[in-house]
Amino acid sequence: MTRIRKAVFPVAGLGTRFLPATKSVPKEMLTLIDRPLIQYAVDEAREAGIEEFIFVTAAGKTSLEDYFDTAAALEHRLTASGKTTALDALSVTRMNEGALTFVRQDQPRGLGHAVRLARRMVGDEPFAVILTDDVIMARKGALSQMIEAHGNTGGHMVATMDVPLEMTSSYGVLDVFADKGRIAHARGLVEKPHPTKAPSTHAVIGRYILQPSIFDRLDEIGLGAGGEMQLTDAINADVGNVGVCGYRFDGERFDCGSIQGFVQATAAFALARPDLRDAFAGYVADRTQCFRSAA
Ligand code: G1P
């Protein structure tokens, strides 16, 4: 079983759905309770044993680099004033020396293009891709679950979940030929098919374990859905070579790329925190009652 040591984080997207907030704040820095989305993704990767973190960034994203850098002046001030709890809160942002690398995507040419830019850093080994928009609340991290399952399947693996048929045009969709528990073996994938053309309702969620052969396929494929270079198309083109399966993770996924999904994630994460749960639940219940009686 090959170890998965590297993960690529495509973080170059504009986040237009969150304007004006994302005018000066990268969408990956938007805060879910008390930490930015990127922290959830990095934590999940770390839990899964990832040692090298490759960020594909763009102009206007330097706060992501600063976030994972040491903040000597701040740490000094907190230490001097004895604010140990605040100091401890920073520990999750500390990365091992040299563990984080950045590559710039100069134009928004799609997820496939972003992943291709990581080629030299990934080299010739299987690797993970994490899309920070997809936040997955789970007892055991979704990527950990996948890496464990990948030990038996090999090939390319994507996280998958069932979506309503009318939603297929928002996702990559698997063409499944055999289902075994959490594993859905696929003969192909289609990016954002119209519901009438969708091969199934098994949608791709933003966690991937990919073989390095994906880079040759990314070189070969042209532009796909939305006029962009699609990762889904490259995986599809590699099915005959290494195979692909979907992994039905145990956990709840939130689409933090949409405002509705972000708000739901905020509520779910607040309700999962012992220090916030009771007060928040009480507040929401009262508020909902006010709203209903006013309607
Ligand atoms: C991307 C992928 C798509 C996948 C989705 C999951 O699309 O291209 O295949 O289903 O993430 O969130 P995006 O949401 O960036 O348009």
XYZ file of C-alpha atoms and ligand atoms in Angstrom:
311
model
C 0.000 0.000 0.000
C 1.524 3.325 -1.116
C 1.449 6.078 1.449
C -0.379 9.253 0.466
C 1.933 12.007 1.671
C 0.975 15.007 -0.418
C -2.221 16.957 -0.857
C -3.092 19.652 -3.355
C -5.452 22.456 -2.298
C -6.810 24.407 -5.274
C -7.426 27.795 -3.647
C -7.299 30.127 -6.633
C -11.078 30.567 -7.081
C -12.604 34.046 -6.992
C -15.469 33.260 -4.631
C -17.841 35.551 -6.492
C -20.861 34.125 -4.659
C -19.550 35.740 -1.501
C -18.956 39.233 -2.858
C -18.472 41.785 -1.465
C -16.770 39.798 1.365
C -14.379 38.136 -1.076
C -13.362 41.447 -2.628
C -10.445 41.572 -0.210
C -10.698 38.263 1.698
C -10.036 34.949 -0.072
C -13.088 32.688 0.190
C -10.903 30.058 1.881
C -10.371 32.563 4.695
C -14.099 32.985 5.382
C -14.751 31.924 8.924
C -16.792 28.985 10.041
C -17.286 29.701 13.787
C -13.722 30.640 14.693
C -11.480 29.265 11.986
C -11.240 29.789 8.258
C -12.373 27.133 5.778
C -8.771 26.367 4.831
C -8.064 25.308 8.414
C -10.756 22.599 8.235
C -9.214 21.270 5.029
C -5.657 21.314 6.392
C -6.779 19.648 9.641
C -8.508 16.875 7.712
C -5.378 16.351 5.607
C -3.110 16.329 8.647
C -5.322 13.779 10.375
C -5.003 11.604 7.258
C -1.203 11.652 7.511
C -0.519 14.264 4.825
C 2.931 15.802 5.240
C 3.199 18.110 2.247
C 0.573 20.727 1.496
C 0.546 22.253 -1.969
C -1.621 25.349 -2.383
C -2.541 26.462 -5.879
C -3.220 30.131 -5.270
C -3.822 33.301 -7.260
C -3.409 37.031 -6.967
C -5.082 38.441 -3.862
C -4.549 35.292 -1.807
C -1.503 36.248 0.223
C -3.472 36.173 3.484
C -3.491 32.375 3.096
C 0.300 32.387 3.240
C 0.323 34.761 6.186
C -2.218 32.655 8.024
C 0.089 29.628 8.105
C 3.189 31.693 8.847
C 4.452 32.326 12.361
C 3.224 35.613 13.821
C 6.182 36.503 16.031
C 4.898 39.890 17.218
C 1.432 38.542 18.065
C 2.823 35.488 19.850
C 5.209 37.689 21.797
C 2.369 39.975 22.920
C 0.154 37.055 23.951
C 3.009 35.432 25.873
C 3.905 38.691 27.620
C 0.289 39.233 28.703
C -0.145 35.608 29.814
C -2.952 34.905 27.318
C -2.237 31.204 27.054
C -5.654 30.190 25.709
C -5.304 32.620 22.819
C -1.760 31.399 22.230
C -2.933 27.788 22.170
C -5.572 28.684 19.577
C -2.741 29.533 17.187
C -1.153 26.097 17.405
C -3.302 24.644 14.584
C -1.842 27.197 12.170
C 1.725 26.004 12.714
C 3.031 23.863 9.889
C 6.175 21.801 9.873
C 9.153 23.505 8.304
C 8.945 23.381 4.510
C 5.631 21.493 4.586
C 3.726 24.161 2.714
C 4.368 25.194 -0.877
C 2.546 27.624 -3.113
C 2.140 27.732 -6.842
C 0.258 30.467 -8.658
C -2.493 29.948 -11.183
C -2.342 33.072 -13.326
C -5.745 32.641 -14.957
C -8.914 30.855 -13.837
C -8.643 27.974 -16.309
C -10.397 25.346 -14.200
C -9.825 22.729 -11.525
C -7.921 20.443 -13.914
C -5.512 23.230 -14.769
C -5.007 24.045 -11.071
C -4.131 20.427 -10.277
C -1.818 20.215 -13.293
C 0.187 23.133 -11.924
C 1.121 20.983 -8.917
C 2.799 18.365 -11.116
C 6.409 19.091 -10.223
C 5.663 19.256 -6.518
C 3.672 16.029 -6.538
C 6.159 14.077 -8.643
C 5.555 10.416 -9.367
C 3.362 9.281 -6.482
C -0.346 9.079 -5.679
C -1.653 12.190 -3.968
C -4.797 13.753 -2.540
C -6.789 16.766 -3.682
C -9.022 18.633 -1.234
C -11.572 21.256 -2.265
C -12.026 23.611 0.666
C -15.601 24.516 -0.347
C -16.684 21.033 0.661
C -16.539 20.889 4.434
C -17.203 17.411 5.785
C -18.211 16.923 9.392
C -17.251 13.390 10.378
C -16.061 11.382 13.352
C -13.115 10.158 11.317
C -11.977 12.579 8.616
C -13.269 11.816 5.118
C -9.765 11.747 3.649
C -8.586 9.291 6.334
C -11.512 7.041 5.493
C -10.663 7.220 1.806
C -6.957 6.531 2.248
C -7.796 3.445 4.270
C -10.223 2.185 1.617
C -7.819 3.104 -1.178
C -5.354 0.587 0.234
C -7.688 -2.100 -1.153
C -8.900 -0.468 -4.353
C -5.898 1.438 -5.745
C -6.536 3.521 -8.875
C -8.238 6.885 -8.709
C -10.757 7.446 -5.946
C -13.253 10.285 -5.501
C -15.520 10.989 -2.561
C -19.126 10.541 -3.541
C -22.625 11.095 -2.230
C -26.099 10.782 -3.634
C -27.709 14.049 -4.759
C -31.216 14.829 -6.058
C -31.418 14.238 -9.822
C -32.065 17.924 -10.527
C -28.706 18.762 -8.915
C -26.461 16.706 -11.211
C -25.605 19.758 -13.309
C -23.684 21.165 -10.309
C -21.376 18.151 -9.900
C -19.120 15.618 -11.487
C -21.212 12.444 -11.730
C -20.100 8.804 -11.660
C -21.255 6.144 -14.098
C -21.366 3.258 -11.625
C -21.287 -0.398 -12.690
C -20.760 -2.205 -9.377
C -21.611 -1.245 -5.823
C -19.895 -2.831 -2.840
C -20.742 -1.161 0.451
C -19.012 2.186 0.510
C -17.248 1.582 -2.818
C -18.911 2.444 -6.122
C -16.871 1.135 -9.063
C -17.302 3.387 -12.062
C -16.789 3.016 -15.786
C -16.546 6.756 -16.214
C -17.414 10.236 -14.994
C -19.148 13.226 -16.530
C -18.732 16.824 -15.406
C -21.953 18.695 -14.632
C -24.383 16.685 -16.782
C -27.907 17.917 -17.357
C -30.270 15.705 -15.269
C -31.600 14.077 -18.444
C -28.056 13.019 -19.391
C -26.729 12.084 -15.942
C -25.491 8.466 -15.737
C -26.466 8.326 -12.042
C -27.020 10.544 -9.008
C -23.647 9.633 -7.453
C -21.991 13.056 -7.279
C -18.285 13.742 -6.874
C -17.522 15.576 -3.632
C -14.274 17.494 -3.262
C -11.903 14.778 -2.043
C -9.760 12.848 -4.480
C -6.937 10.331 -4.345
C -5.236 10.386 -7.711
C -2.515 8.436 -9.437
C 0.252 10.502 -11.030
C -0.887 9.316 -14.489
C -3.588 12.006 -14.115
C -1.009 14.610 -15.169
C -0.538 13.063 -18.631
C -4.306 12.963 -19.070
C -4.546 16.620 -17.994
C -2.017 17.426 -20.736
C -4.169 15.639 -23.304
C -7.732 16.709 -22.553
C -9.107 19.919 -23.965
C -11.522 22.320 -22.376
C -14.702 20.818 -20.948
C -17.814 22.025 -19.130
C -17.890 25.794 -18.641
C -14.962 26.190 -21.073
C -12.546 25.064 -18.346
C -10.023 22.233 -17.999
C -11.930 19.740 -15.888
C -10.328 17.305 -13.451
C -13.358 15.043 -13.932
C -12.562 14.729 -17.662
C -8.958 13.743 -16.952
C -10.045 11.069 -14.469
C -12.571 9.813 -17.002
C -9.864 9.610 -19.653
C -7.705 7.521 -17.300
C -10.321 4.942 -16.313
C -9.061 2.354 -18.814
C -5.575 2.807 -17.438
C -5.946 2.696 -13.650
C -9.676 2.486 -12.823
C -11.793 4.767 -10.682
C -14.174 4.303 -7.822
C -16.326 6.500 -5.652
C -16.107 6.290 -1.874
C -19.284 6.948 0.134
C -17.802 8.628 3.154
C -19.337 8.492 6.582
C -20.100 12.101 7.464
C -22.092 15.163 6.548
C -20.973 17.406 3.740
C -21.663 21.123 3.595
C -21.367 23.102 0.381
C -19.553 26.113 1.780
C -19.205 27.446 -1.757
C -22.844 28.538 -1.478
C -24.305 30.988 1.025
C -27.063 28.576 2.078
C -24.523 25.765 2.647
C -22.241 28.089 4.591
C -25.053 29.206 6.889
C -26.105 25.590 7.473
C -22.507 24.611 8.243
C -22.269 27.467 10.729
C -25.389 26.229 12.525
C -24.285 22.582 12.455
C -20.784 23.332 13.753
C -22.164 25.609 16.477
C -24.578 22.870 17.568
C -21.695 20.385 17.652
C -19.642 22.542 20.037
C -20.311 21.867 23.708
C -19.408 25.462 24.632
C -21.896 26.960 22.142
C -24.554 24.294 21.724
C -27.119 25.084 24.418
C -27.125 28.859 24.109
C -27.220 28.665 20.324
C -30.011 26.058 20.199
C -32.079 28.156 22.611
C -31.517 31.280 20.564
C -32.478 29.597 17.284
C -35.603 28.070 18.849
C -36.739 31.473 20.199
C -35.935 33.214 16.961
C -37.782 30.598 14.913
C -40.850 30.959 17.117
C -40.805 34.777 16.704
C -40.436 34.351 12.962
C -43.341 31.866 12.795
C -45.693 33.946 14.922
C -44.919 37.047 12.856
C -45.651 35.202 9.590
C -15.997 20.836 -8.555
C -15.773 19.651 -9.484
C -17.011 18.768 -9.518
C -17.377 18.343 -8.098
C -17.539 19.561 -7.197
C -17.732 19.126 -5.750
O -16.985 21.675 -9.124
O -15.461 20.130 -10.795
O -16.767 17.630 -10.308
O -18.559 17.579 -8.128
O -16.384 20.406 -7.256
O -17.938 20.218 -4.916
P -17.248 23.191 -8.632
O -18.131 23.099 -7.427
O -15.909 23.782 -8.319
O -17.929 23.856 -9.782
